[in-house]
């Protein structure tokens, strides 16, 4: 945790969820009680097909919704793509950009991620910019070099704490059940914090840095208590209301 930074627990549903999933989302809305609202922000990033429906369901709640990706352009001949403005029009508050699955599956480099983050900011939304190293890079001692390069290349110069969230997701831990040690997480998050402060000053000091990569209810307290970890970007465990709320509940136990 970082003192004076309100934590964020965001769920990335990836390519999961149909209309029937509204019931699970409804359970999340119901479970986001006053105790949690006092301590932590919650967000769900469903597939685009559910974004508008979920945002309508959440109108009377503090639980927000976000998109999983966007095109860098505001409009144009880009069949199958969605702009950040379309995400905003559908009720999104944020958009994930630069997730490792986008970088790997779609060949997105830092320049592409940066352009998308700029588009998100232009649309008045928060960009959740993902960074992370592969297993080979970690074993080769290149973790911090890789993270530094992604931070420098992917985050726009105009970024502020209110417009950017950084999510550290070691690629080798996503969906594998493997997690770095708390010491490993602390090292990377401290590095990210210093990099952000060196570039953005006080804005960098206040920017939220999330941890992602096999976050589950049984490891949430240990991970969320690490210095400079200001929340989580949760994958599979965010598909079930009980698991997602249990992860958020870690903040009630850490700060009680």
XYZ file of N, CA and C in Angstrom:
768
model
N 0.826 -1.199 0.000
C 0.000 0.000 0.000
C 0.866 1.258 0.000
N 0.291 2.304 -0.565
C 0.941 3.605 -0.515
C 0.063 4.553 0.296
N 0.584 5.135 1.368
C -0.224 6.058 2.169
C -0.817 7.166 1.309
N -2.073 7.513 1.591
C -2.774 8.626 0.934
C -3.157 8.340 -0.514
N -2.955 7.125 -0.995
C -3.444 6.751 -2.320
C -4.588 5.761 -2.137
N -5.747 6.098 -2.641
C -6.900 5.219 -2.530
C -6.723 4.030 -3.470
N -6.786 2.817 -2.961
C -6.538 1.651 -3.803
C -7.668 1.384 -4.793
N -7.313 0.689 -5.853
C -8.256 0.286 -6.902
C -8.112 -1.202 -7.156
N -9.208 -1.920 -7.102
C -9.229 -3.325 -7.507
C -10.078 -3.409 -8.762
N -9.438 -3.727 -9.878
C -10.112 -3.783 -11.176
C -10.132 -5.210 -11.694
N -11.248 -5.614 -12.258
C -11.376 -6.955 -12.816
C -11.383 -6.922 -14.325
N -10.489 -7.695 -14.934
C -10.414 -7.818 -16.387
C -11.054 -9.145 -16.787
N -12.249 -9.075 -17.335
C -12.981 -10.295 -17.701
C -12.460 -10.941 -18.975
N -11.627 -10.217 -19.719
C -11.072 -10.745 -20.975
C -12.210 -11.225 -21.893
N -12.045 -12.317 -22.628
C -13.092 -12.770 -23.552
C -14.007 -13.774 -22.848
N -14.643 -13.277 -21.797
C -15.561 -14.085 -21.002
C -16.790 -13.255 -20.671
N -17.951 -13.901 -20.677
C -19.172 -13.235 -20.251
C -20.212 -13.098 -21.339
N -21.448 -13.515 -21.012
C -22.608 -13.339 -21.871
C -23.660 -12.557 -21.099
N -24.837 -12.367 -21.692
C -25.873 -11.585 -21.019
C -26.208 -12.148 -19.642
N -26.134 -13.475 -19.509
C -26.444 -14.095 -18.222
C -25.464 -13.681 -17.122
N -24.289 -13.162 -17.527
C -23.286 -12.744 -16.550
C -23.712 -11.502 -15.782
N -24.804 -10.882 -16.207
C -25.310 -9.715 -15.486
C -25.665 -10.071 -14.049
N -26.054 -11.319 -13.827
C -26.383 -11.738 -12.463
C -25.157 -11.684 -11.567
N -24.004 -12.113 -12.087
C -22.766 -12.076 -11.300
C -22.346 -10.637 -11.036
N -22.487 -9.804 -12.049
C -22.157 -8.395 -11.870
C -23.104 -7.752 -10.852
N -24.367 -8.149 -10.897
C -25.324 -7.647 -9.928
C -24.942 -8.017 -8.503
N -24.399 -9.222 -8.338
C -23.946 -9.650 -7.010
C -22.769 -8.808 -6.542
N -21.931 -8.374 -7.466
C -20.820 -7.493 -7.112
C -21.337 -6.133 -6.658
N -22.321 -5.619 -7.383
C -22.902 -4.340 -6.997
C -23.512 -4.420 -5.609
N -24.199 -5.508 -5.335
C -24.842 -5.682 -4.035
C -23.811 -5.851 -2.928
N -22.710 -6.542 -3.235
C -21.695 -6.808 -2.223
C -20.750 -5.651 -1.962
N -20.784 -4.628 -2.825
C -19.918 -3.453 -2.639
C -20.581 -2.547 -1.610
N -20.468 -2.942 -0.365
C -21.177 -2.262 0.707
C -20.412 -1.040 1.203
N -21.000 -0.388 2.205
C -20.423 0.870 2.688
C -19.001 0.694 3.219
N -18.751 -0.457 3.872
C -17.415 -0.691 4.399
C -16.355 -0.705 3.317
N -16.631 -1.404 2.223
C -15.684 -1.447 1.108
C -15.582 -0.089 0.417
N -16.715 0.580 0.253
C -16.705 1.869 -0.438
C -15.838 2.895 0.282
N -15.718 2.757 1.585
C -14.887 3.687 2.346
C -13.405 3.459 2.111
N -13.033 2.238 1.719
C -11.613 1.875 1.687
C -11.025 1.693 0.287
N -11.859 1.286 -0.705
C -11.282 0.861 -1.977
C -12.250 1.127 -3.129
N -11.693 1.517 -4.281
C -12.471 1.652 -5.514
C -12.530 0.296 -6.217
N -13.682 -0.011 -6.795
C -13.834 -1.248 -7.560
C -14.219 -0.924 -8.997
N -13.720 -1.752 -9.917
C -14.027 -1.585 -11.338
C -14.080 -2.960 -12.002
N -14.999 -3.127 -12.934
C -15.044 -4.324 -13.761
C -14.903 -3.906 -15.222
N -14.016 -4.584 -15.942
C -13.817 -4.341 -17.364
C -14.339 -5.567 -18.125
N -15.615 -5.548 -18.526
C -16.198 -6.682 -19.229
C -15.891 -6.602 -20.719
N -16.243 -7.640 -21.482
C -16.147 -7.506 -22.929
C -17.050 -6.384 -23.419
N -16.731 -5.819 -24.572
C -17.445 -4.641 -25.063
C -18.932 -4.894 -25.237
N -19.319 -6.145 -25.484
C -20.731 -6.469 -25.669
C -21.554 -6.234 -24.409
N -20.909 -6.202 -23.254
C -21.608 -6.029 -21.983
C -21.390 -4.659 -21.362
N -20.559 -3.850 -21.972
C -20.139 -2.599 -21.357
C -21.316 -1.665 -21.084
N -22.155 -1.457 -22.059
C -23.267 -0.527 -21.881
C -24.269 -1.054 -20.857
N -24.583 -2.349 -20.920
C -25.535 -2.919 -19.973
C -25.020 -2.818 -18.546
N -23.738 -3.116 -18.365
C -23.162 -3.056 -17.023
C -23.102 -1.613 -16.515
N -22.777 -0.693 -17.391
C -22.698 0.703 -16.953
C -24.080 1.203 -16.538
N -25.127 0.743 -17.203
C -26.485 1.121 -16.809
C -26.841 0.523 -15.454
N -26.442 -0.718 -15.234
C -26.699 -1.366 -13.950
C -25.993 -0.640 -12.808
N -24.834 -0.056 -13.113
C -23.991 0.541 -12.073
C -24.259 2.033 -11.847
N -25.298 2.574 -12.459
C -25.535 4.014 -12.376
C -25.689 4.509 -10.947
N -26.304 3.726 -10.100
C -26.534 4.146 -8.714
C -25.459 3.620 -7.769
N -24.383 3.103 -8.328
C -23.322 2.511 -7.512
C -22.008 3.244 -7.723
N -21.096 3.069 -6.778
C -19.746 3.608 -6.926
C -18.850 2.646 -7.708
N -19.333 1.429 -7.973
C -18.555 0.477 -8.747
C -18.566 0.939 -10.206
N -17.388 1.074 -10.802
C -17.286 1.603 -12.154
C -16.987 0.499 -13.159
N -17.134 0.828 -14.426
C -16.859 -0.129 -15.490
C -15.825 0.466 -16.441
N -15.084 -0.412 -17.096
C -14.060 0.033 -18.035
C -14.005 -0.869 -19.250
N -13.273 -0.424 -20.255
C -13.072 -1.213 -21.457
C -11.747 -1.947 -21.403
N -11.590 -2.927 -22.268
C -10.384 -3.759 -22.286
C -9.360 -3.330 -23.331
N -9.761 -2.481 -24.250
C -8.843 -2.045 -25.311
C -9.572 -0.994 -26.140
N -8.839 -0.260 -26.947
C -9.458 0.677 -27.878
C -8.507 0.929 -29.033
N -9.025 1.541 -30.077
C -8.189 1.978 -31.197
C -7.617 3.354 -30.867
N -6.478 3.661 -31.459
C -5.843 4.951 -31.190
C -6.557 6.112 -31.881
N -7.290 5.826 -32.945
C -7.986 6.889 -33.673
C -9.385 7.111 -33.106
N -9.908 8.304 -33.342
C -11.235 8.631 -32.829
C -12.340 8.017 -33.674
N -12.066 7.787 -34.959
C -13.048 7.206 -35.865
C -12.311 6.805 -37.136
N -13.037 6.180 -38.065
C -12.418 5.851 -39.335
C -12.730 4.442 -39.811
N -12.056 4.063 -40.884
C -12.280 2.754 -41.515
C -11.441 1.697 -40.803
N -11.895 1.275 -39.654
C -11.176 0.298 -38.841
C -12.166 -0.785 -38.401
N -12.510 -1.639 -39.335
C -13.532 -2.654 -39.102
C -13.220 -3.501 -37.869
N -14.189 -3.597 -36.997
C -14.055 -4.424 -35.806
C -13.454 -3.720 -34.613
N -12.918 -2.514 -34.797
C -12.296 -1.782 -33.689
C -13.291 -0.831 -33.037
N -12.966 -0.424 -31.819
C -13.768 0.530 -31.064
C -12.864 1.642 -30.561
N -13.341 2.866 -30.638
C -12.550 4.009 -30.181
C -12.759 4.247 -28.691
N -11.874 5.038 -28.110
C -12.027 5.409 -26.706
C -13.299 6.212 -26.501
N -13.651 7.029 -27.500
C -14.891 7.789 -27.409
C -16.107 6.892 -27.358
N -16.068 5.792 -28.094
C -17.167 4.831 -28.050
C -17.253 4.177 -26.680
N -16.085 3.907 -26.080
C -16.067 3.348 -24.733
C -16.722 4.329 -23.750
N -16.348 5.596 -23.864
C -16.928 6.608 -22.992
C -18.425 6.728 -23.218
N -18.838 6.674 -24.467
C -20.249 6.782 -24.809
C -21.052 5.610 -24.258
N -20.378 4.477 -24.060
C -21.034 3.292 -23.518
C -21.034 3.264 -21.996
N -20.391 4.251 -21.374
C -20.399 4.352 -19.926
C -19.104 3.995 -19.241
N -18.034 3.752 -20.002
C -16.753 3.389 -19.398
C -16.118 4.577 -18.700
N -15.408 4.279 -17.616
C -14.614 5.281 -16.918
C -13.128 5.158 -17.213
N -12.729 3.996 -17.736
C -11.316 3.707 -17.976
C -11.202 2.696 -19.106
N -9.983 2.555 -19.621
C -9.699 1.546 -20.643
C -8.328 0.950 -20.367
N -8.258 -0.377 -20.388
C -6.974 -1.075 -20.271
C -6.245 -0.979 -21.605
N -4.975 -0.620 -21.580
C -4.161 -0.617 -22.800
C -2.829 -1.303 -22.510
N -2.283 -1.954 -23.516
C -0.957 -2.555 -23.387
C -0.915 -3.843 -22.606
N -2.071 -4.500 -22.419
C -2.023 -5.792 -21.727
C -1.117 -6.739 -22.504
N -0.433 -7.628 -21.785
C 0.535 -8.520 -22.440
C -0.120 -9.367 -23.521
N -1.404 -9.685 -23.343
C -2.083 -10.483 -24.366
C -2.296 -9.678 -25.637
N -2.461 -8.377 -25.518
C -2.530 -7.520 -26.698
C -1.140 -7.346 -27.319
N -0.159 -7.161 -26.474
C 1.204 -7.004 -26.978
C 1.653 -8.270 -27.724
N 1.321 -9.439 -27.154
C 1.779 -10.700 -27.746
C 0.888 -11.131 -28.910
N -0.432 -11.176 -28.681
C -1.342 -11.715 -29.697
C -1.529 -10.781 -30.881
N -1.385 -9.470 -30.656
C -1.663 -8.502 -31.712
C -0.438 -7.670 -32.098
N 0.710 -8.018 -31.544
C 1.947 -7.349 -31.930
C 2.021 -5.885 -31.562
N 1.353 -5.473 -30.496
C 1.360 -4.068 -30.108
C 2.661 -3.716 -29.387
N 3.368 -2.723 -29.908
C 4.602 -2.285 -29.264
C 4.308 -1.070 -28.376
N 5.352 -0.540 -27.752
C 5.170 0.580 -26.828
C 4.573 1.801 -27.514
N 4.966 2.056 -28.768
C 4.415 3.213 -29.483
C 2.915 3.074 -29.680
N 2.464 1.874 -30.011
C 1.028 1.644 -30.198
C 0.281 1.805 -28.891
N 0.870 1.307 -27.810
C 0.236 1.420 -26.497
C 0.153 2.888 -26.082
N 1.211 3.608 -26.321
C 1.227 5.041 -25.972
C 0.135 5.796 -26.737
N -0.011 5.495 -28.018
C -1.032 6.162 -28.825
C -2.430 5.856 -28.300
N -2.641 4.629 -27.871
C -3.943 4.264 -27.308
C -4.174 4.970 -25.977
N -3.142 5.049 -25.144
C -3.274 5.745 -23.872
C -3.613 7.213 -24.097
N -3.002 7.825 -25.088
C -3.304 9.220 -25.413
C -4.751 9.368 -25.861
N -5.246 8.392 -26.643
C -6.640 8.422 -27.094
C -7.592 8.309 -25.906
N -7.250 7.454 -24.965
C -8.077 7.293 -23.763
C -8.138 8.608 -22.985
N -7.000 9.246 -22.830
C -6.960 10.511 -22.101
C -7.749 11.596 -22.838
N -7.662 11.631 -24.163
C -8.426 12.619 -24.936
C -9.926 12.437 -24.734
N -10.334 11.198 -24.535
C -11.752 10.898 -24.348
C -12.223 11.180 -22.926
N -11.303 11.654 -22.087
C -11.665 11.984 -20.715
C -11.711 10.791 -19.786
N -11.072 9.689 -20.179
C -11.068 8.469 -19.380
C -9.680 8.227 -18.787
N -9.601 7.264 -17.895
C -8.330 6.861 -17.299
C -7.755 5.687 -18.075
N -6.485 5.772 -18.421
C -5.801 4.674 -19.107
C -5.101 3.792 -18.079
N -5.427 2.511 -18.085
C -4.727 1.542 -17.240
C -3.653 0.903 -18.115
N -2.423 1.352 -17.947
C -1.310 0.945 -18.813
C -0.591 -0.248 -18.182
N -0.550 -1.349 -18.909
C 0.045 -2.587 -18.389
C 1.502 -2.725 -18.813
N 2.317 -3.193 -17.881
C 3.717 -3.502 -18.161
C 4.043 -4.844 -17.500
N 5.061 -5.519 -18.006
C 5.425 -6.792 -17.397
C 6.458 -7.536 -18.213
N 7.228 -8.384 -17.534
C 8.309 -9.135 -18.177
C 7.904 -10.587 -18.407
N 8.556 -11.211 -19.383
C 8.352 -12.630 -19.652
C 9.204 -13.459 -18.688
N 8.968 -14.757 -18.695
C 9.764 -15.647 -17.844
C 11.233 -15.609 -18.238
N 11.480 -15.576 -19.559
C 12.864 -15.542 -20.025
C 13.566 -14.264 -19.585
N 12.851 -13.148 -19.634
C 13.440 -11.875 -19.211
C 13.731 -11.876 -17.713
N 12.838 -12.467 -16.928
C 13.098 -12.538 -15.481
C 14.298 -13.424 -15.197
N 14.346 -14.590 -15.814
C 15.457 -15.502 -15.574
C 16.777 -14.906 -16.047
N 16.698 -14.041 -17.064
C 17.901 -13.416 -17.589
C 18.300 -12.149 -16.845
N 17.594 -11.828 -15.763
C 17.927 -10.642 -14.985
C 17.577 -9.337 -15.668
N 16.602 -9.370 -16.595
C 16.268 -8.183 -17.379
C 14.924 -7.567 -16.999
N 14.383 -7.989 -15.866
C 13.054 -7.522 -15.478
C 12.965 -6.007 -15.424
N 13.849 -5.364 -14.681
C 13.750 -3.916 -14.503
C 14.058 -3.164 -15.795
N 14.959 -3.694 -16.609
C 15.229 -3.071 -17.908
C 13.973 -3.084 -18.768
N 13.287 -4.210 -18.772
C 12.081 -4.347 -19.580
C 10.968 -3.443 -19.067
N 10.782 -3.425 -17.763
C 9.741 -2.584 -17.188
C 10.031 -1.107 -17.454
N 11.279 -0.708 -17.276
C 11.652 0.677 -17.519
C 11.403 1.099 -18.952
N 11.746 0.217 -19.890
C 11.534 0.508 -21.305
C 10.054 0.662 -21.625
N 9.234 -0.210 -21.051
C 7.799 -0.121 -21.304
C 7.198 1.137 -20.693
N 7.629 1.482 -19.493
C 7.132 2.708 -18.869
C 7.480 3.930 -19.708
N 8.722 4.011 -20.133
C 9.167 5.162 -20.907
C 8.448 5.252 -22.246
N 8.226 4.107 -22.867
C 7.643 4.109 -24.207
C 6.138 4.124 -24.254
N 5.480 3.657 -23.190
C 4.029 3.463 -23.246
C 3.220 4.566 -22.577
N 3.817 5.314 -21.662
C 3.068 6.327 -20.916
C 3.252 7.697 -21.570
N 2.158 8.368 -21.888
C 2.252 9.683 -22.535
C 2.917 10.728 -21.641
N 3.521 11.723 -22.274
C 4.186 12.795 -21.522
C 3.199 13.614 -20.695
N 1.943 13.671 -21.149
C 0.941 14.488 -20.452
C 0.235 13.729 -19.340
N 0.717 12.556 -18.992
C 0.052 11.732 -17.978
C 0.028 12.424 -16.625
N -1.073 12.237 -15.907
C -1.225 12.704 -14.542
C -1.782 11.560 -13.703
N -1.715 11.727 -12.405
C -2.222 10.685 -11.512
C -3.706 10.428 -11.725
N -4.426 11.421 -12.205
C -5.862 11.282 -12.440
C -6.189 10.650 -13.790
N -5.200 10.533 -14.674
C -5.478 10.035 -16.025
C -4.771 8.725 -16.352
N -3.845 8.300 -15.487
C -3.067 7.092 -15.754
C -3.021 6.209 -14.508
N -3.212 4.921 -14.701
C -2.933 3.901 -13.701
C -1.938 2.935 -14.335
N -0.929 2.532 -13.605
C 0.032 1.545 -14.102
C -0.287 0.196 -13.469
N -0.305 -0.843 -14.297
C -0.538 -2.198 -13.788
C 0.670 -3.060 -14.126
N 1.339 -3.547 -13.085
C 2.463 -4.468 -13.288
C 1.935 -5.894 -13.279
N 2.083 -6.564 -14.417
C 1.649 -7.950 -14.550
C 2.781 -8.788 -15.142
N 3.527 -9.499 -14.304
C 4.543 -10.393 -14.863
C 3.882 -11.404 -15.786
N 4.306 -11.431 -17.039
C 3.626 -12.235 -18.051
C 3.559 -13.703 -17.646
N 4.606 -14.182 -17.014
C 4.680 -15.592 -16.650
C 3.739 -15.965 -15.509
N 3.141 -14.963 -14.855
C 2.239 -15.234 -13.732
C 0.766 -15.142 -14.123
N 0.470 -14.633 -15.322
C -0.917 -14.403 -15.709
C -1.593 -15.730 -16.033
N -2.576 -16.080 -15.238
C -3.361 -17.278 -15.483
C -2.649 -18.588 -15.214
N -1.453 -18.533 -14.638
C -0.678 -19.759 -14.429
C -0.789 -20.282 -13.002
N -1.283 -19.438 -12.108
C -1.294 -19.808 -10.699
C 0.010 -19.484 -9.997
N 1.015 -19.055 -10.754
C 2.302 -18.680 -10.191
C 2.285 -17.197 -9.833
N 2.935 -16.839 -8.750
C 3.066 -15.427 -8.386
C 4.487 -15.151 -7.925
N 4.972 -13.938 -8.154
C 6.269 -13.569 -7.598
C 6.192 -13.531 -6.075
N 7.312 -13.554 -5.435
C 7.321 -13.393 -3.982
C 6.971 -11.936 -3.653
N 6.497 -11.673 -2.442
C 6.259 -10.275 -2.062
C 7.499 -9.407 -2.220
N 8.662 -9.992 -1.996
C 9.918 -9.231 -2.166
C 10.139 -8.860 -3.625
N 9.818 -9.790 -4.528
C 9.945 -9.501 -5.960
C 8.988 -8.391 -6.364
N 7.749 -8.476 -5.887
C 6.745 -7.463 -6.198
C 7.177 -6.109 -5.651
N 7.680 -6.103 -4.432
C 8.127 -4.858 -3.815
C 9.246 -4.209 -4.629
N 10.177 -5.014 -5.117
C 11.287 -4.476 -5.899
C 10.786 -3.799 -7.170
N 9.902 -4.476 -7.888
C 9.415 -3.926 -9.153
C 8.552 -2.691 -8.911
N 7.666 -2.742 -7.933
C 6.791 -1.601 -7.676
C 7.586 -0.388 -7.180
N 8.618 -0.616 -6.394
C 9.472 0.492 -5.964
C 10.189 1.105 -7.167
N 10.626 0.260 -8.077
C 11.275 0.737 -9.297
C 10.308 1.580 -10.126
N 9.066 1.082 -10.282
C 8.069 1.818 -11.046
C 7.796 3.172 -10.395
N 7.655 3.175 -9.068
C 7.377 4.430 -8.367
C 8.480 5.449 -8.609
N 9.729 5.029 -8.475
C 10.843 5.958 -8.664
C 10.918 6.435 -10.106
N 10.600 5.561 -11.055
C 10.612 5.949 -12.471
C 9.530 6.995 -12.730
N 8.357 6.785 -12.160
C 7.264 7.734 -12.338
C 7.574 9.065 -11.659
N 8.138 9.023 -10.461
C 8.485 10.249 -9.764
C 9.569 11.013 -10.512
N 10.545 10.281 -11.071
C 11.615 10.941 -11.798
C 11.118 11.654 -13.040
N 10.065 11.128 -13.633
C 9.551 11.708 -14.875
C 8.425 12.708 -14.633
N 7.565 12.430 -13.648
C 6.362 13.239 -13.468
C 6.291 13.963 -12.122
N 7.304 13.797 -11.300
C 7.326 14.491 -10.020
C 6.207 14.055 -9.095
N 5.504 15.027 -8.513
C 4.444 14.729 -7.554
C 3.327 13.897 -8.182
N 3.050 14.122 -9.469
C 2.026 13.311 -10.144
C 2.439 11.832 -10.143
N 3.706 11.584 -10.360
C 4.200 10.203 -10.331
C 4.136 9.592 -8.951
N 4.323 10.418 -7.935
C 4.257 9.934 -6.562
C 2.842 9.527 -6.184
N 1.839 10.120 -6.861
C 0.445 9.862 -6.523
C -0.243 8.898 -7.492
N 0.472 8.458 -8.513
C -0.114 7.539 -9.498
C -0.320 6.156 -8.901
N -1.481 5.564 -9.133
C -1.758 4.234 -8.615
C -1.010 3.176 -9.425
N -0.387 2.251 -8.713
C 0.338 1.129 -9.332
C -0.326 -0.157 -8.856
N -0.940 -0.876 -9.768
C -1.636 -2.112 -9.437
C -0.737 -3.312 -9.685
N -0.974 -4.376 -8.928
C -0.319 -5.657 -9.227
C -1.338 -6.595 -9.861
N -0.913 -7.320 -10.878
C -1.761 -8.320 -11.513
C -0.964 -9.570 -11.836
N -1.642 -10.695 -11.880
C -0.965 -11.957 -12.180
C -1.306 -12.999 -11.148
N -2.399 -13.760 -11.392
C -2.850 -14.816 -10.474
C -3.155 -14.288 -9.077
N -3.812 -13.113 -9.022
C -4.294 -12.594 -7.739
C -5.559 -13.364 -7.361
N -5.575 -13.889 -6.163
C -6.697 -14.694 -5.677
C -7.014 -14.306 -4.231
N -8.187 -14.732 -3.740
C -8.521 -14.389 -2.347
C -7.473 -14.845 -1.339
N -6.826 -15.985 -1.606
C -5.900 -16.513 -0.597
C -4.518 -15.860 -0.621
N -4.223 -15.028 -1.631
C -2.937 -14.318 -1.608
C -3.106 -12.801 -1.632
N -4.362 -12.330 -1.629
C -4.621 -10.899 -1.788
C -4.058 -10.067 -0.649
N -4.237 -10.524 0.587
C -3.754 -9.735 1.724
C -2.240 -9.564 1.655
N -1.543 -10.656 1.381
C -0.081 -10.603 1.315
C 0.389 -9.664 0.217
N -0.252 -9.724 -0.957
C 0.180 -8.907 -2.086
C -0.226 -7.442 -1.924
N -1.452 -7.206 -1.453
C -1.936 -5.833 -1.341
C -1.239 -5.052 -0.233
N -0.625 -5.758 0.706
C 0.077 -5.091 1.801
C 1.480 -4.628 1.409
N 1.971 -5.040 0.240
C 3.315 -4.682 -0.199
C 3.396 -3.186 -0.486
N 4.503 -2.573 -0.124
C 4.712 -1.142 -0.374
C 4.581 -0.825 -1.861
N 3.907 0.273 -2.163
C 3.704 0.764 -3.533
C 2.756 -0.100 -4.357
N 2.071 -1.041 -3.746
C 1.004 -1.779 -4.423
C -0.306 -1.104 -4.048
N -0.923 -0.451 -5.009
C -2.105 0.375 -4.752
C -3.383 -0.279 -5.260
N -3.379 -1.611 -5.286
C -4.545 -2.341 -5.759
C -4.140 -3.475 -6.660
N -5.126 -4.009 -7.366
C -4.885 -5.197 -8.189
C -5.644 -5.107 -9.505
N -5.058 -5.694 -10.535
C -5.759 -5.954 -11.787
C -5.977 -7.461 -11.824
N -7.217 -7.872 -11.634
C -7.566 -9.268 -11.395
C -8.128 -9.889 -12.675
N -7.661 -11.093 -12.994
C -8.154 -11.797 -14.169
C -9.276 -12.751 -13.816
N -8.972 -14.047 -13.849
C -9.985 -15.076 -13.665
C -10.802 -14.944 -12.397
N -10.180 -14.514 -11.310
C -10.891 -14.408 -10.034
C -11.922 -13.287 -10.032
N -11.912 -12.427 -11.054
C -12.906 -11.349 -11.099
C -14.207 -11.785 -11.748
N -14.249 -13.010 -12.258
C -15.458 -13.500 -12.913
C -16.519 -13.937 -11.918
N -16.116 -14.193 -10.692
C -17.044 -14.607 -9.644
C -17.123 -13.526 -8.579
N -18.330 -13.102 -8.254
C -18.505 -12.030 -7.286
C -17.868 -12.362 -5.947
N -18.009 -13.608 -5.498
C -17.473 -13.980 -4.188
C -15.962 -13.839 -4.152
N -15.275 -14.254 -5.219
C -13.815 -14.152 -5.268
C -13.367 -12.697 -5.392
N -14.021 -11.964 -6.279
C -13.630 -10.573 -6.520
C -13.815 -9.730 -5.258
N -14.943 -9.896 -4.596
C -15.198 -9.135 -3.381
C -14.268 -9.562 -2.250
N -13.897 -10.847 -2.229
C -12.960 -11.319 -1.203
C -11.591 -10.683 -1.387
N -11.173 -10.483 -2.635
C -9.903 -9.799 -2.892
C -9.972 -8.351 -2.417
N -11.069 -7.671 -2.742
C -11.233 -6.294 -2.278
C -11.286 -6.210 -0.767
N -11.872 -7.219 -0.170
C -12.009 -7.264 1.294
C -10.658 -7.307 2.002
N -9.617 -7.653 1.268
C -8.277 -7.655 1.866
C -7.959 -6.292 2.478
N -8.467 -5.227 1.883
C -8.164 -3.883 2.400
C -8.828 -3.618 3.738
N -9.942 -4.268 4.007
C -10.561 -4.121 5.325
C -9.700 -4.768 6.387
N -9.025 -5.860 6.017
C -8.195 -6.568 6.974
C -6.823 -5.921 7.128
N -6.294 -5.380 6.038
C -4.973 -4.749 6.107
C -5.024 -3.473 6.934
N -6.080 -2.698 6.764
C -6.128 -1.372 7.366
C -6.913 -1.338 8.657
N -7.489 -2.473 9.072
C -8.288 -2.482 10.295
C -7.403 -2.482 11.528
